Amino acid sequence: MDFSFTEEQTLLRNSVSKFLADNYKFEFFKKNSRTDPGWSPSVWKQFAELGLMAAPLPEEYGGLGGGAVDTMIVTEELGRSLVVEPYVQTVVVGGGFIGRGTEAQKAEWLPRIAAGEMVIAFAFAEPQGRFNYADLVTTAKKQGSNYVLNGQKAVVLGGPWADTLIVTARTAGGQRDAKGVSVFLVDKKSKGVVTRDYPTVDGLRASEVTFENVEVPAANLIGALDNGLELVELVTDTAIAAHASEAVGAMKVLLDATVEYSKTRKQFGVPIGKFQALQHRMVDMFMNYEQSASIALMVTLKLGEDTVERKKAASAAKVQIGKAGRFIGQNAVQIHGGMGMTDELNVGHYFKRLTMLDTLYGNVGHHLKRYAQLS
Amino acid sequence: MDMSFSPEEEAFRAEVRSFIAENLPKNLAGKRRSEYTTREEYLAWHKILYKKGWIAPLWPTEYGGTSWNVTQRYIFNEECARAETPMVLPFGVAMVGPVIYTFANEEQKKKYLPRILSGEDWWCQGYSEPGAGSDLASLKTRAVREGDHYIVNGQKTWTTLAQFADWIFCLVRTDMGRDTASTKVQEGITFLLIDMKTPGITVKPIIVLDGAHEVNEVFFDNVKVPVENRVGEENKGWTYAKFLLVHERSGIAGVARSKKAVERLREIAASETVDGKPLMGTDEFSRKIAELQIDLSALEFTELRTLAAESKGQHAGPQSSILKIKGTEIQQRITELTVEAVGYYAYPDARGFGDNEYPVGPDYAVGQSGHYFNMRKASIYGGSNEIQRNIIAKAVLGL
């Protein structure tokens, strides 16, 4: 067992953290997310130049050969700065699917991800499906050398910014059958892709995406036909790990801000941090943060283990971090009092990000059930 | 960063596992909740580890420790928990031992350390007093210097297993000018080692909620203690006491034991039925267990992170209070869910059955509610969980 970072990993953390401290202050986040297009292609380009996209990708495809620990380092820093740019969607989800594709697919797309030339969104959720990846009304039917997609995808995060969609669709079986799920890479400019774009409560942008007889080359099928569900679970578990450390980064900012505020805000003639009721609340926030940091590390290190262990670790992380995010977010607002309610202060924005991260890839209730079933 | 075990570490695990399998007497393994470990049983396991040289993993090798690294200690704890060995009581090996090799003089080290290791001396801890619980420094037991002796008068309480003890390490007040609520109240305290056979010491049992005789009151009536039994300087005892409280807290979270206890709980819930189906299969109960296991997984990694930092020489110190709080919360939750799992057979008082009498209900239910009541102590002892929160608030968050 070894819990130390390599020299390269420490350098990676320092360079992301310095770049964001200089270029991604809270005021930038607000302006960036509220001005169309709601993200910054220039920041994206600079991420690529810093090697963030390349960091976890394999060397033979333009990557730097890192892994989940490198992703964890990057996303923790992104979380600290409330970054909206779709790093996890593109590098972890997009890179995760393509990295398990054919040689030709890897050679075509991974170097482009590494170079920051591709922006990917993951279109998996459907209005009726809630957190079940297999509950698919969207279909893909083979027609000559193409698949033809029809259906609707809900809340595709980063959809407005993406040039490429990774789409789950039913190629066989009934609406909720495990078998018959397939994964496709779809050029968003394809004829028949209709999007309705909108802002999300946590400062991102999303799309409702409708597919009307969209033709996708058969070569864009990723993974085995009809047997995509396990692949989807694997890649989303990897994304869960990445978002877990993003949440940990956000929690740390809230914890520090709250403790700091309680030392300066005076009531009844003393800093409110002198009140034991608030001290113990903040200690509970601290413990929630520490336990979350621990479980983010755990899921990162267990991604390579056998399927059941990996799934349990991912669900454990979702449960711990979902609960902790809520606790820390709510109490950060509470202890900041009226100021915590304002749009002006950063606290509420972190609270909103943490709240929405609980929903992504299944909330606490869903993952508690998944964990229990796997145990 | 990597959480797999190297071939050397796997070999070490195999060595520990087979040593335990070959040496742990059957009657000492996985005792039932209703059976309290006796003095002889504690000592039997202590001596087995001592003979092997494994009794004090944390001590430096020059004093008889093992020089194991963090991973080896983790593996050792896991294997002991897996085999459900008796605990090695902390008072000698984990508490007074490190104080002695860190602060005592050469003569004291030679006199006490070997006998702690061998188990010849059973130690107990004389900290709490009737008026000094969480506010430990307000203690009133007095030691007055008379020639080459101290004369000790006062009372200690909650003294765990003092009825078995040969020695007690005591915090006593030597500077009477400072026994008021002054800010320097910690400065007049001295750390004394006292032979329990000294005239004037009386031990009186305190019976706790499950009927066990685990703790005691210890009275000191003009007890003569040689000055050579003082550790370090007079009036500086608080420093040594504090060292003991924050010193290397590996194992304080009890993760390995809790993992085993959850396994037991799952077995019980698999045997119990609801409408003819296993309790473990119900959504409600299985999710409670899932939540508990997830909490425990997070704590395991919090402990590993702490140990990893300590192995690099970073002192975890007050941050380790989190291990005590979460660790005891989880231990208590396990006992609570176990009582819930056994249903009606939580009722019988395990101590109401004679030695040759079969208790009622399934074996696994016997004594579980007693154990639940008993374990309420965990969030009170060793600095209550509220005091641990005060420590974090002050020393980690700077409040």
CSV table of N, CA and C in Angstrom, one decimal, chain B residues 243-307:
chain,number,residue,atom,x,y,z
B,243,PHE,N,0.5,13.9,26.0
B,243,PHE,CA,1.3,13.1,25.0
B,243,PHE,C,0.6,11.8,24.8
B,244,LEU,N,0.2,11.2,26.0
B,244,LEU,CA,-0.5,9.9,26.0
B,244,LEU,C,-1.8,10.0,25.2
B,245,LEU,N,-2.5,11.1,25.3
B,245,LEU,CA,-3.8,11.2,24.6
B,245,LEU,C,-3.7,11.4,23.1
B,246,VAL,N,-2.6,12.0,22.7
B,246,VAL,CA,-2.5,12.3,21.2
B,246,VAL,C,-1.5,11.4,20.6
B,247,HIS,N,-0.8,10.6,21.4
B,247,HIS,CA,0.3,9.7,20.8
B,247,HIS,C,-0.3,8.6,20.0
B,248,GLU,N,0.2,8.5,18.8
B,248,GLU,CA,-0.1,7.4,17.9
B,248,GLU,C,-1.4,6.7,18.2
B,249,ARG,N,-2.4,7.1,17.4
B,249,ARG,CA,-3.7,6.6,17.7
B,249,ARG,C,-4.2,5.5,16.8
B,250,SER,N,-3.2,4.8,16.1
B,250,SER,CA,-3.6,3.8,15.2
B,250,SER,C,-4.4,2.8,16.0
B,251,GLY,N,-5.5,2.3,15.4
B,251,GLY,CA,-6.3,1.3,16.1
B,251,GLY,C,-7.4,1.9,16.9
B,252,ILE,N,-7.3,3.2,17.2
B,252,ILE,CA,-8.3,3.9,18.1
B,252,ILE,C,-9.7,3.8,17.4
B,253,ALA,N,-9.7,3.8,16.1
B,253,ALA,CA,-10.9,3.8,15.3
B,253,ALA,C,-11.6,2.4,15.4
B,254,GLY,N,-10.8,1.4,15.6
B,254,GLY,CA,-11.3,0.0,15.8
B,254,GLY,C,-11.9,-0.5,14.5
B,255,VAL,N,-11.4,-0.1,13.3
B,255,VAL,CA,-12.0,-0.4,12.0
B,255,VAL,C,-12.0,-1.9,11.8
B,256,ALA,N,-10.9,-2.6,12.0
B,256,ALA,CA,-10.9,-4.0,11.7
B,256,ALA,C,-11.9,-4.8,12.5
B,257,ARG,N,-12.0,-4.4,13.8
B,257,ARG,CA,-12.9,-5.1,14.7
B,257,ARG,C,-14.4,-4.8,14.3
B,258,SER,N,-14.6,-3.6,13.9
B,258,SER,CA,-16.0,-3.2,13.5
B,258,SER,C,-16.3,-4.0,12.2
B,259,LYS,N,-15.4,-4.1,11.3
B,259,LYS,CA,-15.7,-4.9,10.0
B,259,LYS,C,-16.1,-6.3,10.4
B,260,LYS,N,-15.4,-6.9,11.3
B,260,LYS,CA,-15.8,-8.3,11.7
B,260,LYS,C,-17.2,-8.2,12.4
B,261,ALA,N,-17.4,-7.2,13.2
B,261,ALA,CA,-18.7,-7.1,13.9
B,261,ALA,C,-19.9,-7.0,12.9
B,262,VAL,N,-19.6,-6.2,11.8
B,262,VAL,CA,-20.7,-6.0,10.8
B,262,VAL,C,-20.9,-7.4,10.1
B,263,GLU,N,-19.9,-8.1,9.9
B,263,GLU,CA,-20.0,-9.5,9.3
B,263,GLU,C,-21.0,-10.3,10.2
B,264,ARG,N,-20.7,-10.3,11.5
B,264,ARG,CA,-21.5,-11.0,12.4
B,264,ARG,C,-23.0,-10.5,12.4
B,265,LEU,N,-23.1,-9.2,12.3
B,265,LEU,CA,-24.5,-8.7,12.3
B,265,LEU,C,-25.2,-9.1,11.0
B,266,ARG,N,-24.5,-9.2,9.9
B,266,ARG,CA,-25.1,-9.6,8.7
B,266,ARG,C,-25.6,-11.1,8.8
B,267,GLU,N,-24.7,-11.9,9.5
B,267,GLU,CA,-25.1,-13.3,9.6
B,267,GLU,C,-26.4,-13.4,10.5
B,268,ILE,N,-26.4,-12.6,11.5
B,268,ILE,CA,-27.6,-12.6,12.4
B,268,ILE,C,-28.9,-12.2,11.6
B,269,ALA,N,-28.7,-11.1,10.8
B,269,ALA,CA,-29.9,-10.6,10.0
B,269,ALA,C,-30.3,-11.6,8.9
B,270,ALA,N,-29.3,-12.4,8.5
B,270,ALA,CA,-29.7,-13.5,7.5
B,270,ALA,C,-30.4,-14.6,8.1
B,271,SER,N,-30.2,-14.8,9.4
B,271,SER,CA,-30.9,-15.9,10.1
B,271,SER,C,-32.3,-15.5,10.6
B,272,GLU,N,-32.4,-14.3,11.0
B,272,GLU,CA,-33.7,-13.8,11.5
B,272,GLU,C,-34.7,-13.6,10.3
B,273,THR,N,-36.0,-13.9,10.6
B,273,THR,CA,-36.9,-13.8,9.5
B,273,THR,C,-38.0,-12.8,9.7
B,274,VAL,N,-38.5,-12.2,8.6
B,274,VAL,CA,-39.7,-11.3,8.6
B,274,VAL,C,-40.7,-11.9,7.6
B,275,ASP,N,-41.8,-12.2,8.0
B,275,ASP,CA,-42.8,-12.9,7.1
B,275,ASP,C,-42.2,-14.0,6.4
B,276,GLY,N,-41.4,-14.8,7.1
B,276,GLY,CA,-40.8,-16.0,6.5
B,276,GLY,C,-39.6,-15.7,5.6
B,277,LYS,N,-39.2,-14.5,5.4
B,277,LYS,CA,-38.0,-14.2,4.6
B,277,LYS,C,-36.9,-13.5,5.5
B,278,PRO,N,-35.7,-13.7,5.1
B,278,PRO,CA,-34.6,-13.2,5.9
B,278,PRO,C,-34.7,-11.7,6.1
B,279,LEU,N,-34.5,-11.2,7.3
B,279,LEU,CA,-34.4,-9.8,7.7
B,279,LEU,C,-33.5,-9.1,6.8
B,280,MET,N,-32.3,-9.8,6.5
B,280,MET,CA,-31.3,-9.1,5.7
B,280,MET,C,-31.8,-8.8,4.3
B,281,GLY,N,-32.8,-9.5,3.8
B,281,GLY,CA,-33.3,-9.3,2.5
B,281,GLY,C,-34.3,-8.1,2.4
B,282,THR,N,-34.7,-7.6,3.5
B,282,THR,CA,-35.7,-6.5,3.5
B,282,THR,C,-35.0,-5.2,3.1
B,283,ASP,N,-35.7,-4.4,2.3
B,283,ASP,CA,-35.1,-3.1,1.9
B,283,ASP,C,-34.7,-2.2,3.1
B,284,GLU,N,-35.5,-2.2,4.1
B,284,GLU,CA,-35.3,-1.3,5.2
B,284,GLU,C,-34.0,-1.7,5.9
B,285,PHE,N,-33.9,-2.9,6.3
B,285,PHE,CA,-32.7,-3.3,7.1
B,285,PHE,C,-31.4,-3.4,6.2
B,286,SER,N,-31.6,-3.9,5.0
B,286,SER,CA,-30.3,-4.0,4.2
B,286,SER,C,-29.8,-2.6,3.9
B,287,ARG,N,-30.6,-1.6,3.8
B,287,ARG,CA,-30.1,-0.2,3.6
B,287,ARG,C,-29.5,0.4,4.8
B,288,LYS,N,-30.0,0.0,6.0
B,288,LYS,CA,-29.4,0.5,7.2
B,288,LYS,C,-28.0,-0.1,7.3
B,289,ILE,N,-27.8,-1.4,7.0
B,289,ILE,CA,-26.5,-2.0,7.0
B,289,ILE,C,-25.6,-1.4,5.9
B,290,ALA,N,-26.2,-1.1,4.8
B,290,ALA,CA,-25.3,-0.5,3.7
B,290,ALA,C,-24.8,0.8,4.2
B,291,GLU,N,-25.6,1.6,4.8
B,291,GLU,CA,-25.2,2.9,5.3
B,291,GLU,C,-24.0,2.8,6.3
B,292,LEU,N,-24.2,1.8,7.2
B,292,LEU,CA,-23.2,1.5,8.2
B,292,LEU,C,-21.9,1.1,7.5
B,293,GLN,N,-22.0,0.2,6.6
B,293,GLN,CA,-20.8,-0.3,5.9
B,293,GLN,C,-20.0,0.8,5.1
B,294,ILE,N,-20.8,1.7,4.5
B,294,ILE,CA,-20.2,2.8,3.8
B,294,ILE,C,-19.5,3.8,4.7
B,295,ASP,N,-20.1,4.0,5.8
B,295,ASP,CA,-19.5,4.9,6.9
B,295,ASP,C,-18.2,4.3,7.3
B,296,LEU,N,-18.2,3.0,7.5
B,296,LEU,CA,-17.0,2.3,7.9
B,296,LEU,C,-15.9,2.3,6.9
B,297,SER,N,-16.3,2.1,5.6
B,297,SER,CA,-15.3,2.2,4.5
B,297,SER,C,-14.6,3.5,4.5
B,298,ALA,N,-15.4,4.6,4.6
B,298,ALA,CA,-14.9,5.9,4.6
B,298,ALA,C,-13.9,6.1,5.8
B,299,LEU,N,-14.3,5.5,7.0
B,299,LEU,CA,-13.4,5.7,8.2
B,299,LEU,C,-12.2,4.9,8.0
B,300,GLU,N,-12.3,3.7,7.3
B,300,GLU,CA,-11.1,2.9,7.1
B,300,GLU,C,-10.0,3.7,6.3
B,301,PHE,N,-10.5,4.5,5.3
B,301,PHE,CA,-9.6,5.3,4.4
B,301,PHE,C,-9.2,6.5,5.2
B,302,THR,N,-10.0,7.0,6.1
B,302,THR,CA,-9.5,8.2,6.9
B,302,THR,C,-8.4,7.7,7.8
B,303,GLU,N,-8.5,6.5,8.3
B,303,GLU,CA,-7.5,5.9,9.2
B,303,GLU,C,-6.2,5.7,8.3
B,304,LEU,N,-6.4,5.1,7.1
B,304,LEU,CA,-5.2,4.8,6.3
B,304,LEU,C,-4.5,6.1,5.9
B,305,ARG,N,-5.3,7.2,5.6
B,305,ARG,CA,-4.6,8.4,5.3
B,305,ARG,C,-3.9,9.0,6.5
B,306,THR,N,-4.4,8.9,7.7
B,306,THR,CA,-3.8,9.3,8.9
B,306,THR,C,-2.5,8.5,9.1
B,307,LEU,N,-2.6,7.2,9.0
B,307,LEU,CA,-1.4,6.4,9.2
B,307,LEU,C,-0.3,6.7,8.1
